[in-house]
CSV table of C-alpha atoms and ligand atoms in Angstrom, one decimal:
chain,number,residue,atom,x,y,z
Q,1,UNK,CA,26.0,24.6,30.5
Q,2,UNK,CA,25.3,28.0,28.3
Q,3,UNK,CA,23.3,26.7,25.5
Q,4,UNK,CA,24.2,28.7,22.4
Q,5,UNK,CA,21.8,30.6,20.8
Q,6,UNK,CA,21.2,30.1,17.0
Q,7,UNK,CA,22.9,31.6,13.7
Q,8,UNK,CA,21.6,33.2,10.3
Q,9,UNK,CA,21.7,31.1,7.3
Q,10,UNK,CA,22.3,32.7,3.6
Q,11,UNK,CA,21.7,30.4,0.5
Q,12,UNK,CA,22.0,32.9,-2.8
Q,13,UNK,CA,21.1,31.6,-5.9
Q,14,UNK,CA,21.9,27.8,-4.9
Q,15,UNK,CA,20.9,25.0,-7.4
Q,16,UNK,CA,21.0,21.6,-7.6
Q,17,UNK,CA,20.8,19.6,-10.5
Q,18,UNK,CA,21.0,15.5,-9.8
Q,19,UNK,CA,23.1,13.5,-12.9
Q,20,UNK,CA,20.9,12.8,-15.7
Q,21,UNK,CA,18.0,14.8,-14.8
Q,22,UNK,CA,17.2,17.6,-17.2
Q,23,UNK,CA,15.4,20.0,-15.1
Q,24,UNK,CA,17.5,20.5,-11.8
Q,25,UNK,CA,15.9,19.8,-8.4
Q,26,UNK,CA,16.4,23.1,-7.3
Q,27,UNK,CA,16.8,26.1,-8.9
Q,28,UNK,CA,18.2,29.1,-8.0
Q,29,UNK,CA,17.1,29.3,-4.1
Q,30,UNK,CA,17.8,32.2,-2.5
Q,31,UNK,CA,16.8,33.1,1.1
Q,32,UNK,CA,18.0,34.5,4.0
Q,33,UNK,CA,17.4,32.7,7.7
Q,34,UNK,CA,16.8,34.6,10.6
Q,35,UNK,CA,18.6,33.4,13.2
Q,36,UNK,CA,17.3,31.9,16.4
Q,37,UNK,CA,13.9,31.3,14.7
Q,38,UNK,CA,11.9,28.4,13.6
Q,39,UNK,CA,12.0,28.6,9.6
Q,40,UNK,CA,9.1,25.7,8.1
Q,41,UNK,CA,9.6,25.0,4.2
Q,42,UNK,CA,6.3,23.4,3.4
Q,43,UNK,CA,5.3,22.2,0.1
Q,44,UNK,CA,4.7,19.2,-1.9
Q,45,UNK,CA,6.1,15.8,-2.0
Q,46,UNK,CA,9.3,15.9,-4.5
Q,47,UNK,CA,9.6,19.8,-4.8
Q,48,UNK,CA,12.9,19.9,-3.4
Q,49,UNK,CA,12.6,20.6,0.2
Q,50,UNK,CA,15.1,17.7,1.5
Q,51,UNK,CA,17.5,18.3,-1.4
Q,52,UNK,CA,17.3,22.3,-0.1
Q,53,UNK,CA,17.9,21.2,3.8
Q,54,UNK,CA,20.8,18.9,2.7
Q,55,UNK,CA,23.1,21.2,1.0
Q,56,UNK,CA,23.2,23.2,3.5
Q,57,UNK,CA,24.9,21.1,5.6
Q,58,UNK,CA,26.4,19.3,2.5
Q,59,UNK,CA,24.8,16.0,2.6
Q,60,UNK,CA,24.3,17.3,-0.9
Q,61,UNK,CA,26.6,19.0,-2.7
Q,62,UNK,CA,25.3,22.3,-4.6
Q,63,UNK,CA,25.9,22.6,-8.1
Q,64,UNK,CA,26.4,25.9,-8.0
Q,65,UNK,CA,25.6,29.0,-5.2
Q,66,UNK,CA,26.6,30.5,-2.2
Q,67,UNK,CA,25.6,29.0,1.4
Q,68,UNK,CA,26.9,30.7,4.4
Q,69,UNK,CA,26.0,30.1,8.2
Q,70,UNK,CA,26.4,32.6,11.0
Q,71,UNK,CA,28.5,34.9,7.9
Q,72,UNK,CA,31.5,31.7,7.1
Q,73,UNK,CA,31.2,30.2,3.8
Q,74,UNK,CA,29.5,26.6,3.9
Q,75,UNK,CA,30.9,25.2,1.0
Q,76,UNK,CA,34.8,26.2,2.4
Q,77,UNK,CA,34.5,24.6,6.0
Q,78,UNK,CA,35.5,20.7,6.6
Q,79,UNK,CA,32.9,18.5,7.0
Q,80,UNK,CA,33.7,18.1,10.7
Q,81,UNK,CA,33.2,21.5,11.6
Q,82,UNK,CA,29.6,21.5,10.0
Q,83,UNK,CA,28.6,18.6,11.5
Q,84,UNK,CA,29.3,20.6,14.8
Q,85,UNK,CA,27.2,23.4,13.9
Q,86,UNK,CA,24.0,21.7,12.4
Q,87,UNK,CA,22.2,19.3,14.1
Q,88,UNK,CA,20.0,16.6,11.8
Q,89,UNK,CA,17.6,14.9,12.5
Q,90,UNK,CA,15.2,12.9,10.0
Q,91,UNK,CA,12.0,10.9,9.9
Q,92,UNK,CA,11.8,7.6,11.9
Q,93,UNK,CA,15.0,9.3,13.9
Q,94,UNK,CA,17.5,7.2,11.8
Q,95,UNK,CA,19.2,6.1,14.8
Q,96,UNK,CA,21.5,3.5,14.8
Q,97,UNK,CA,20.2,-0.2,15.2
Q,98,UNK,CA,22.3,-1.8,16.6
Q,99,UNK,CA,23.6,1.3,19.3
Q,100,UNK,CA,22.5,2.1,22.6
Q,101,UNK,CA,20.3,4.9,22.8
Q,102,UNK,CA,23.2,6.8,24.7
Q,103,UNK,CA,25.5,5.5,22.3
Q,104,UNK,CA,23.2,7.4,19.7
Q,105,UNK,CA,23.2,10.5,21.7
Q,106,UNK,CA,26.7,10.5,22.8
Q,107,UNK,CA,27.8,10.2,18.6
Q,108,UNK,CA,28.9,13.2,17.4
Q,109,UNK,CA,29.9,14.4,20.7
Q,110,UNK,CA,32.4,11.2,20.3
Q,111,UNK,CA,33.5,12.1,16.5
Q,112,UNK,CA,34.2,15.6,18.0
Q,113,UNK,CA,36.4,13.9,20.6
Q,114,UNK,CA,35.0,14.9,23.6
Q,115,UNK,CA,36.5,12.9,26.5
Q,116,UNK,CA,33.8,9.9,28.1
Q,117,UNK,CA,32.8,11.7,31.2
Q,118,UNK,CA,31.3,15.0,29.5
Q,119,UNK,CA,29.9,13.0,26.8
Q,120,UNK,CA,28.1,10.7,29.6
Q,121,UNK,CA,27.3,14.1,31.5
Q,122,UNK,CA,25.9,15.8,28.2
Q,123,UNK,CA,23.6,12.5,27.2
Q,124,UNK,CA,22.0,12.4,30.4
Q,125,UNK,CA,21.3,16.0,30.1
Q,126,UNK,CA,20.1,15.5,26.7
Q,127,UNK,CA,17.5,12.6,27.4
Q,128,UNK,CA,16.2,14.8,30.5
Q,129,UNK,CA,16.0,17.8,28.3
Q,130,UNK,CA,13.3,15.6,25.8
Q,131,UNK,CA,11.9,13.9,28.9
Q,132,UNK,CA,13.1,10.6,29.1
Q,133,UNK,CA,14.6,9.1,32.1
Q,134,UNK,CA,18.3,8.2,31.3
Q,135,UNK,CA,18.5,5.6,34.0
Q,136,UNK,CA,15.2,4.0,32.2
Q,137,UNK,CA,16.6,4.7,28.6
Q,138,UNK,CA,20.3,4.7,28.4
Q,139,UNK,CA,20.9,1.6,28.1
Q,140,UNK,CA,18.0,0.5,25.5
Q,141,UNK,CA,18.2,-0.2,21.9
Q,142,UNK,CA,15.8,1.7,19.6
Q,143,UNK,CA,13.5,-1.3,18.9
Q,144,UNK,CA,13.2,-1.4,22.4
Q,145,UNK,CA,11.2,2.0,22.1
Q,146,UNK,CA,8.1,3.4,20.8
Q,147,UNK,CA,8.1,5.6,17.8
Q,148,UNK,CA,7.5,8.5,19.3
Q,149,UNK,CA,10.0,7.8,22.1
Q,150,UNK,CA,12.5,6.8,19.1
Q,151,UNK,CA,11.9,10.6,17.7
Q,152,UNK,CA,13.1,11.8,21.2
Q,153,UNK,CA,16.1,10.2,21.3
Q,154,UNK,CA,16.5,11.5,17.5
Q,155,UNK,CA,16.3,15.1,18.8
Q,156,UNK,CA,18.3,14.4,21.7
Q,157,UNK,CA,21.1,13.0,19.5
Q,158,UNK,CA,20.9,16.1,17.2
Q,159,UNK,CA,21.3,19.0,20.0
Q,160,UNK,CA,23.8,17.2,21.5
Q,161,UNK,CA,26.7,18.5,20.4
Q,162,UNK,CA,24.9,21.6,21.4
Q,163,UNK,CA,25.0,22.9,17.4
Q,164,UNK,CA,23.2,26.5,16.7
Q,165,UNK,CA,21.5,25.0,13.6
Q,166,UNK,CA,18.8,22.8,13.7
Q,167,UNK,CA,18.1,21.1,10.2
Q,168,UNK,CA,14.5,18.6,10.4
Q,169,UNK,CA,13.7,16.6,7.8
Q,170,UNK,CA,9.8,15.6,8.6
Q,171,UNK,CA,10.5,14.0,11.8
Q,172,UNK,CA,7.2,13.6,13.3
Q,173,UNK,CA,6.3,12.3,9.8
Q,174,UNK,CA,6.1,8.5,10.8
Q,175,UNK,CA,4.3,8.6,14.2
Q,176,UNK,CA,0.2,9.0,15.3
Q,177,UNK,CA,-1.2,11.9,15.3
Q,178,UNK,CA,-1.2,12.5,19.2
Q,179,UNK,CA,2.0,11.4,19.8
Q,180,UNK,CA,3.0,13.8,17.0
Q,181,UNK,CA,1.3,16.4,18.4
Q,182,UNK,CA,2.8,16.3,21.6
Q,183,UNK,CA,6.4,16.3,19.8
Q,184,UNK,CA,5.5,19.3,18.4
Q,185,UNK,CA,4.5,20.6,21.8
Q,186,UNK,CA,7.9,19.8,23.0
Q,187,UNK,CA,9.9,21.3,20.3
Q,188,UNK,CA,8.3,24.3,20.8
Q,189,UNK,CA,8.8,24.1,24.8
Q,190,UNK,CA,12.7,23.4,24.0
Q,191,UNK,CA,12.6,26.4,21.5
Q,192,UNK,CA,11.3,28.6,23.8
Q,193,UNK,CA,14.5,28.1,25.8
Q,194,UNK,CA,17.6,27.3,23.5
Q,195,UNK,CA,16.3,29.4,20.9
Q,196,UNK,CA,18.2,27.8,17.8
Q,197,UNK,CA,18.3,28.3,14.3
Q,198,UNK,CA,15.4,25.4,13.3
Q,199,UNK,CA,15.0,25.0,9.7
Q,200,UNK,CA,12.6,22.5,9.7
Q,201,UNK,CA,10.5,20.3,6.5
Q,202,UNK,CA,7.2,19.4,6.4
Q,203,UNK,CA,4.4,18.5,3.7
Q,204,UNK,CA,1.9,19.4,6.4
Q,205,UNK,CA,0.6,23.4,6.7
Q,206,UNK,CA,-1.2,22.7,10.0
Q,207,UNK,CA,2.5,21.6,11.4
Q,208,UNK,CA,4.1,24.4,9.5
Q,209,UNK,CA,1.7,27.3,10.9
Q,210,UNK,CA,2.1,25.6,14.6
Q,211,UNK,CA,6.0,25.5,14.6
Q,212,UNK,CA,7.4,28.4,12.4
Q,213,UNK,CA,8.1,31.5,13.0
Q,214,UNK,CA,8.1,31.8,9.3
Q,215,UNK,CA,6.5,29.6,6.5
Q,216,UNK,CA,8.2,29.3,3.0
Q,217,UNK,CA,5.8,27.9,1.0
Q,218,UNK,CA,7.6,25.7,-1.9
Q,219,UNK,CA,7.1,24.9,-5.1
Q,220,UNK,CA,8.3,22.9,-7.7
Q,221,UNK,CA,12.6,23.0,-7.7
Q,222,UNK,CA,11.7,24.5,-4.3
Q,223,UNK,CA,10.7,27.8,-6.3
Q,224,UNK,CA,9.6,30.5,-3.3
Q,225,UNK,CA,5.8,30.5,-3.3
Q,226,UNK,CA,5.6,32.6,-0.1
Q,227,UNK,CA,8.1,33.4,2.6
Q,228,UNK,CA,6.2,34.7,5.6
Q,229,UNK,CA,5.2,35.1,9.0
Q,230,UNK,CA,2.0,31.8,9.4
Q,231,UNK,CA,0.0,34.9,10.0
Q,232,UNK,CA,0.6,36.8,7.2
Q,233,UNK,CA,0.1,33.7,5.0
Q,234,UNK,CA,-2.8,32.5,6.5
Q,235,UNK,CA,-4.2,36.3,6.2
Q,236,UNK,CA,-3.3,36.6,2.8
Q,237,UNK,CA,-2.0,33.6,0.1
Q,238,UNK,CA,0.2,34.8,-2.4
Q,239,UNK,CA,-1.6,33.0,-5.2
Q,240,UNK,CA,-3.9,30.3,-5.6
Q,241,UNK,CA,-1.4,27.5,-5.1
Q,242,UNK,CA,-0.5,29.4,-1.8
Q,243,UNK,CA,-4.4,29.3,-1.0
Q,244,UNK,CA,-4.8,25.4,-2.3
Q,245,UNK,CA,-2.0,24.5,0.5
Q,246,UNK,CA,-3.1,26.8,3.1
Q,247,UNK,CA,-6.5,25.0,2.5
Q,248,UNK,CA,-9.9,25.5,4.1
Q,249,UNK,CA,-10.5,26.7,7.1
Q,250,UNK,CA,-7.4,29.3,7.3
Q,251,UNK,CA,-9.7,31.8,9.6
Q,252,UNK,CA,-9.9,29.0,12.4
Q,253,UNK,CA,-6.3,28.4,11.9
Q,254,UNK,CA,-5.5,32.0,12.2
Q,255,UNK,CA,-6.9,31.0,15.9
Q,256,UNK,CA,-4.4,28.1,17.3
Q,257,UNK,CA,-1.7,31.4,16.7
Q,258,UNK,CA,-3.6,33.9,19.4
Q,259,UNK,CA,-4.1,33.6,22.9
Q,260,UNK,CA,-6.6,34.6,25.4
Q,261,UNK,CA,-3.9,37.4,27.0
Q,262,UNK,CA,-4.1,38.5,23.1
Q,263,UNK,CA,-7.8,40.0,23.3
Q,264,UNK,CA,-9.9,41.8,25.6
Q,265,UNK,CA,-11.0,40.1,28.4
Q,266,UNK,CA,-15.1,40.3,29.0
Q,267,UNK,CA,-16.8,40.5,32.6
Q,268,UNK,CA,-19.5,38.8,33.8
Q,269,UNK,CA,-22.0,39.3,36.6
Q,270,UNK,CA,-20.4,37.5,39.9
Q,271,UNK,CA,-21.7,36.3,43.0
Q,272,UNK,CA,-20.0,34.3,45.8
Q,273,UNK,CA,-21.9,31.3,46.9
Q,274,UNK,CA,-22.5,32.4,50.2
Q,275,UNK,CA,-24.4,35.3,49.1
Q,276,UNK,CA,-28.4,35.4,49.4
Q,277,UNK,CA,-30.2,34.3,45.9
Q,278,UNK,CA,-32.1,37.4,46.6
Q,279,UNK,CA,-30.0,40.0,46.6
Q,280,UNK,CA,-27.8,38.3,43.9
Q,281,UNK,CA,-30.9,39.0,42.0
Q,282,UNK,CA,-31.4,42.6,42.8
Q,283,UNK,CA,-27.9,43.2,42.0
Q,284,UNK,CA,-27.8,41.6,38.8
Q,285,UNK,CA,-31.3,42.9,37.7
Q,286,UNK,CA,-29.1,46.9,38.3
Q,287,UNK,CA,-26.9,46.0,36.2
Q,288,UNK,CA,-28.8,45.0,33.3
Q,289,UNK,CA,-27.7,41.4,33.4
Q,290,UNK,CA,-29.6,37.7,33.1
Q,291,UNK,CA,-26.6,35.1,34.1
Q,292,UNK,CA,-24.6,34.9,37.2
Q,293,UNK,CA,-21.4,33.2,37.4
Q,294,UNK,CA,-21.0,31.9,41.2
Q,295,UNK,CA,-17.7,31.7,42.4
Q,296,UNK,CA,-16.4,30.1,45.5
Q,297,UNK,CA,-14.8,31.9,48.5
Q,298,UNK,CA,-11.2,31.4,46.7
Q,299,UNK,CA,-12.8,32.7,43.4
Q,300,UNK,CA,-12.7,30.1,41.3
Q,301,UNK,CA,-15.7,29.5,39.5
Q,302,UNK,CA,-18.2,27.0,40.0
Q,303,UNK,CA,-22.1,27.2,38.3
Q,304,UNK,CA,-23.9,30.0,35.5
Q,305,UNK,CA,-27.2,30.7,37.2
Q,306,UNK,CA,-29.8,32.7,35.4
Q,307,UNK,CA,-32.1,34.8,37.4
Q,308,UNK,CA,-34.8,32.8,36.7
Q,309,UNK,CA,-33.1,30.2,39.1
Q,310,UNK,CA,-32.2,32.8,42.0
Q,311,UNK,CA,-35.8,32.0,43.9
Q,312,UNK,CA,-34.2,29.2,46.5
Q,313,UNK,CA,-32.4,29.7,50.1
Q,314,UNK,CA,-29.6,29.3,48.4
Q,315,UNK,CA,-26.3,29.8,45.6
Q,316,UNK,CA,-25.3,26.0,46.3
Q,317,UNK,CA,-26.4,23.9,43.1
Q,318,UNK,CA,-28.1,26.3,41.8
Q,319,UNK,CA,-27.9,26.6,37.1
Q,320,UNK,CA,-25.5,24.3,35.8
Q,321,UNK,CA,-21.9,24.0,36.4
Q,322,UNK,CA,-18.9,25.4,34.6
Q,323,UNK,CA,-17.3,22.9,32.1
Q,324,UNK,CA,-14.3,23.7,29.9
Q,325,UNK,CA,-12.9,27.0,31.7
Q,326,UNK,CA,-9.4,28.1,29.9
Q,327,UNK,CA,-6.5,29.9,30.7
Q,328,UNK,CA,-4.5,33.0,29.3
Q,329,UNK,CA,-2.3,31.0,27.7
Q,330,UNK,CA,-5.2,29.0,25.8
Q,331,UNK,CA,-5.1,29.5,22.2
Q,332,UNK,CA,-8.3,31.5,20.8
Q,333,UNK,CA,-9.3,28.2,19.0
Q,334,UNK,CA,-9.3,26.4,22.6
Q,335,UNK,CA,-11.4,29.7,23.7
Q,336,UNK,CA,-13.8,29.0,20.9
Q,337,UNK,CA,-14.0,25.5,21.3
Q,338,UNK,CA,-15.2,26.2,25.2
Q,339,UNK,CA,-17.4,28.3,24.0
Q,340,UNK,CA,-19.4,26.0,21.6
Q,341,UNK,CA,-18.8,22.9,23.8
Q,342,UNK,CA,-20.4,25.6,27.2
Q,343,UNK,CA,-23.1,26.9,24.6
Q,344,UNK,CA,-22.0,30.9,26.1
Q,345,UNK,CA,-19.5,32.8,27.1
Q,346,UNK,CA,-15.9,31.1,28.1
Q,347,UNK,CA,-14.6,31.2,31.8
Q,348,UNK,CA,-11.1,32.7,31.9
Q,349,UNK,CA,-9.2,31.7,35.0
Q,350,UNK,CA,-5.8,33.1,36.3
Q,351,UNK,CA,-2.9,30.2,37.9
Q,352,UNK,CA,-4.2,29.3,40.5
Q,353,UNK,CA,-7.8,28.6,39.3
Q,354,UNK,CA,-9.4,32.0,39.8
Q,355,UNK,CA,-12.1,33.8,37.8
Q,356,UNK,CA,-10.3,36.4,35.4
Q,357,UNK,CA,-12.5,37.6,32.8
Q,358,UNK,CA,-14.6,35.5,30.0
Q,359,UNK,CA,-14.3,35.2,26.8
Q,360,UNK,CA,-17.4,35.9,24.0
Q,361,UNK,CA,-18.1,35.1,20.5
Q,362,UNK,CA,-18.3,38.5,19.1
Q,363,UNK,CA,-14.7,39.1,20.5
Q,364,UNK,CA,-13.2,36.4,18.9
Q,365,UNK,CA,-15.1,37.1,15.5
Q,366,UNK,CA,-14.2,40.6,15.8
Q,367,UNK,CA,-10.2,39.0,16.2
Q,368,UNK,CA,-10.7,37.3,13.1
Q,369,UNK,CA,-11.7,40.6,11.2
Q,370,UNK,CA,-9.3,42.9,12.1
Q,371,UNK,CA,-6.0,40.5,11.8
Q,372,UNK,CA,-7.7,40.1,7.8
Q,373,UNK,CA,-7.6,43.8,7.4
Q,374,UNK,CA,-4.3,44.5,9.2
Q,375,UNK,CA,-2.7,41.8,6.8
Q,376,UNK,CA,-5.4,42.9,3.8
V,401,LIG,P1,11.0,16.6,-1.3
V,401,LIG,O1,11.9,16.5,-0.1
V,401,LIG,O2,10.3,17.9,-1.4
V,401,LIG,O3,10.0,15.5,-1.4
V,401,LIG,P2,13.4,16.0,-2.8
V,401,LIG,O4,14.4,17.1,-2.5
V,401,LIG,O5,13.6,14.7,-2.1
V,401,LIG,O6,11.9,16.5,-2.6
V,401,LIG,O7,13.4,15.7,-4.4
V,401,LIG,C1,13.3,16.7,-5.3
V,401,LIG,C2,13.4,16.2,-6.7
V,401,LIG,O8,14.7,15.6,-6.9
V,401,LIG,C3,12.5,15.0,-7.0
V,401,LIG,O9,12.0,15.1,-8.3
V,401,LIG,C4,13.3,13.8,-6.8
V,401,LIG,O10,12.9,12.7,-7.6
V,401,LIG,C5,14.7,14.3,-7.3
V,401,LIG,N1,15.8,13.6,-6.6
V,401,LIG,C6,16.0,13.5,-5.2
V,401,LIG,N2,17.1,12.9,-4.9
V,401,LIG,C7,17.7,12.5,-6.1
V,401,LIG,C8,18.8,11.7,-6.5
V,401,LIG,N3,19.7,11.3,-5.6
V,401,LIG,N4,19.0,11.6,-7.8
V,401,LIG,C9,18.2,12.0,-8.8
V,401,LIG,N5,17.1,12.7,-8.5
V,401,LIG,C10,16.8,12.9,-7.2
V,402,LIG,MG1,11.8,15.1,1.5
């Protein structure tokens, strides 16, 4: 089935004001959506980000403003045809007790009156497509699953209609920290292939910067702080609030958003481990260098041996073996981490395990300083 691709969102001057509250909860938001793209609002509890989320897909009605998605007017479509074009899903999943979990999935599918067999086809799809078995699953009710497995089925239920709006209202917010972590790993897998409009909430910058494509940083009655790519943000906070949320640290963050194909690849002195210590050696000595990296007869790496060491018969076992080795698609922080953790130089290795290139700690200093000037 041809997933569709997402659609822009336009809130002009949208505001919110609850009954009997003086100040209104939001005040005059105005921001355009890009569509297809992963848009984070991050800020503070109670500054308005869930009352924002919800009017646009009228779970709260705004007090005054204009909302349109993919160019129609919001506020004039029925509530039926809304539901069809935003997904939701919240914190703890809000899935229905006492429903199966494909009863859950297969819900707005079955207000949209689909007939039983393609909502059956489309659940099973859906559970696969957020990795859970439906023949293991289908049939369960949510107690019956972990929280993190619970926040599946919650994304499964909200794409299943298939809607090119995404709306996500903290919904890792209530599960551990790995488990969360490899949500957000998922969500960013299923991004990378259905490429819908996300708009997604969180009080958490690290999650922001990880998932968004861009960052608005809120403040109170969702006022726009900053609206932003998490590189230009992290480069360069609009103002000291910005800078407080952003918090400490925001060079190594600018890391988790660059990879090792990003930068440079370094190369070290390599010897197969069939090759004589001594000429190894000789070799190395030419070139001006003190380490080895020995590599097996496919390439991949296997021991650092400094030329102090090349006096046996023999490669095998000699210096110490290669720990953490990373890929291209490593982040920079993993890059660094192998670094620190190797104590030198990080072994790059292509698919299939071989020796690409290495990684040093000027390169990825030298990273740091010129995204800070690009984005000075
Ligand atoms: P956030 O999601 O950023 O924590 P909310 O949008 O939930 O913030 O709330 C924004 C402000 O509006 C808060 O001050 C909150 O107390 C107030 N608020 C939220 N819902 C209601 C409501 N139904 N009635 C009155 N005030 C509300
Ligand atoms: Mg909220």
């Amino acid at each position: 089935m041809a997933e569709r691709t997402g659609v822009g969102i336009e809130l002009a001057d949208v505001t919110k004001r609850y009954p009997g509250q003086a100040e209104p909860a939001v005040d005059g938001f105005t921001m355009t959506i890009n569509p297809g793209e992963t848009t984070v609002f991050v800020g503070p509890s109670g500054c308005g980000k869930t009352t924002t989320m919800r009017m646009i897909n009228r779970l709260i009605e705004p007090t005054s403003g204009r909302i349109t998605i993919g160019g129609d007017d919001a506020l004039s479509l029925n509530p039926d045809e809304l539901r069809r074009r935003i997904g939701y899903s919240i914190q703890q999943a809000g899935l229905f007790p006492h429903m199966t979990v494909a009863q859950n999935v297969g819900m707005v599918p079955g207000l949209l009156k689909w007939d039983r067999k393609r909502i059956a086809e489309r659940v099973e799809e859906m559970l696969s497509l957020v990795g859970l078995d439906p023949a293991e699953f289908a049939k369960r009710y949510p107690r019956q699953l972990s929280g993190g497995q619970q926040q599946r089925v919650g994304v499964a239920r909200a794409l299943a209609a298939d809607p090119p709006v995404l709306l996500m209202d903290e919904p890792f917010g209530a599960v551990d920290p790995i488990t969360r972590g490899n949500l957000q790993d998922e969500l960013l897998r299923l991004q990378a292939e259905l490429h819908k409009t996300i708009v997604f909430v969180t009080h958490d910058f690290d999650e922001a910067v990880k998932l968004g494509d861009r960052i608005a940083v809120l403040g109170d009655q969702s006022r726009i702080l900053q609206y932003d790519t998490p590189e230009a943000i992290l480069a360069n906070p609009a103002d000291d609030t910005v800078a407080g949320f952003v918090g400490a640290g925001a060079s190594l963050k600018q890391l988790t958003l660059l990879r090792v194909r990003d930068i440079e690849l370094g190369t070290a002195a390599t010897a197969t481990v069939g090759e004589s210590p001594a000429s190894v050696r000789e070799r190395i000595a030419a070139e001006g260098r003190r380490f080895v990296l020995v590599l097996d007869e496919r390439r991949r790496p296997l021991r650092w041996v400094h030329d102090r060491q090349l006096g046996g018969a023999s490669l095998d076992g000699a210096g110490k073996p290669v720990g953490d080795v990373v890929s291209t698609q490593s982040t920079l922080q993993d890059a660094l981490e192998a670094i620190l953790t190797e104590g030198g130089d990080a072994v790059v290795t292509g698919p299939r395990g071989e020796y690409a290139g290495t990684v040093q700690l000027d390169t990825v200093v030298a990273k740091i300083r010129e995204l800070r000037e690009e984005h000075a």
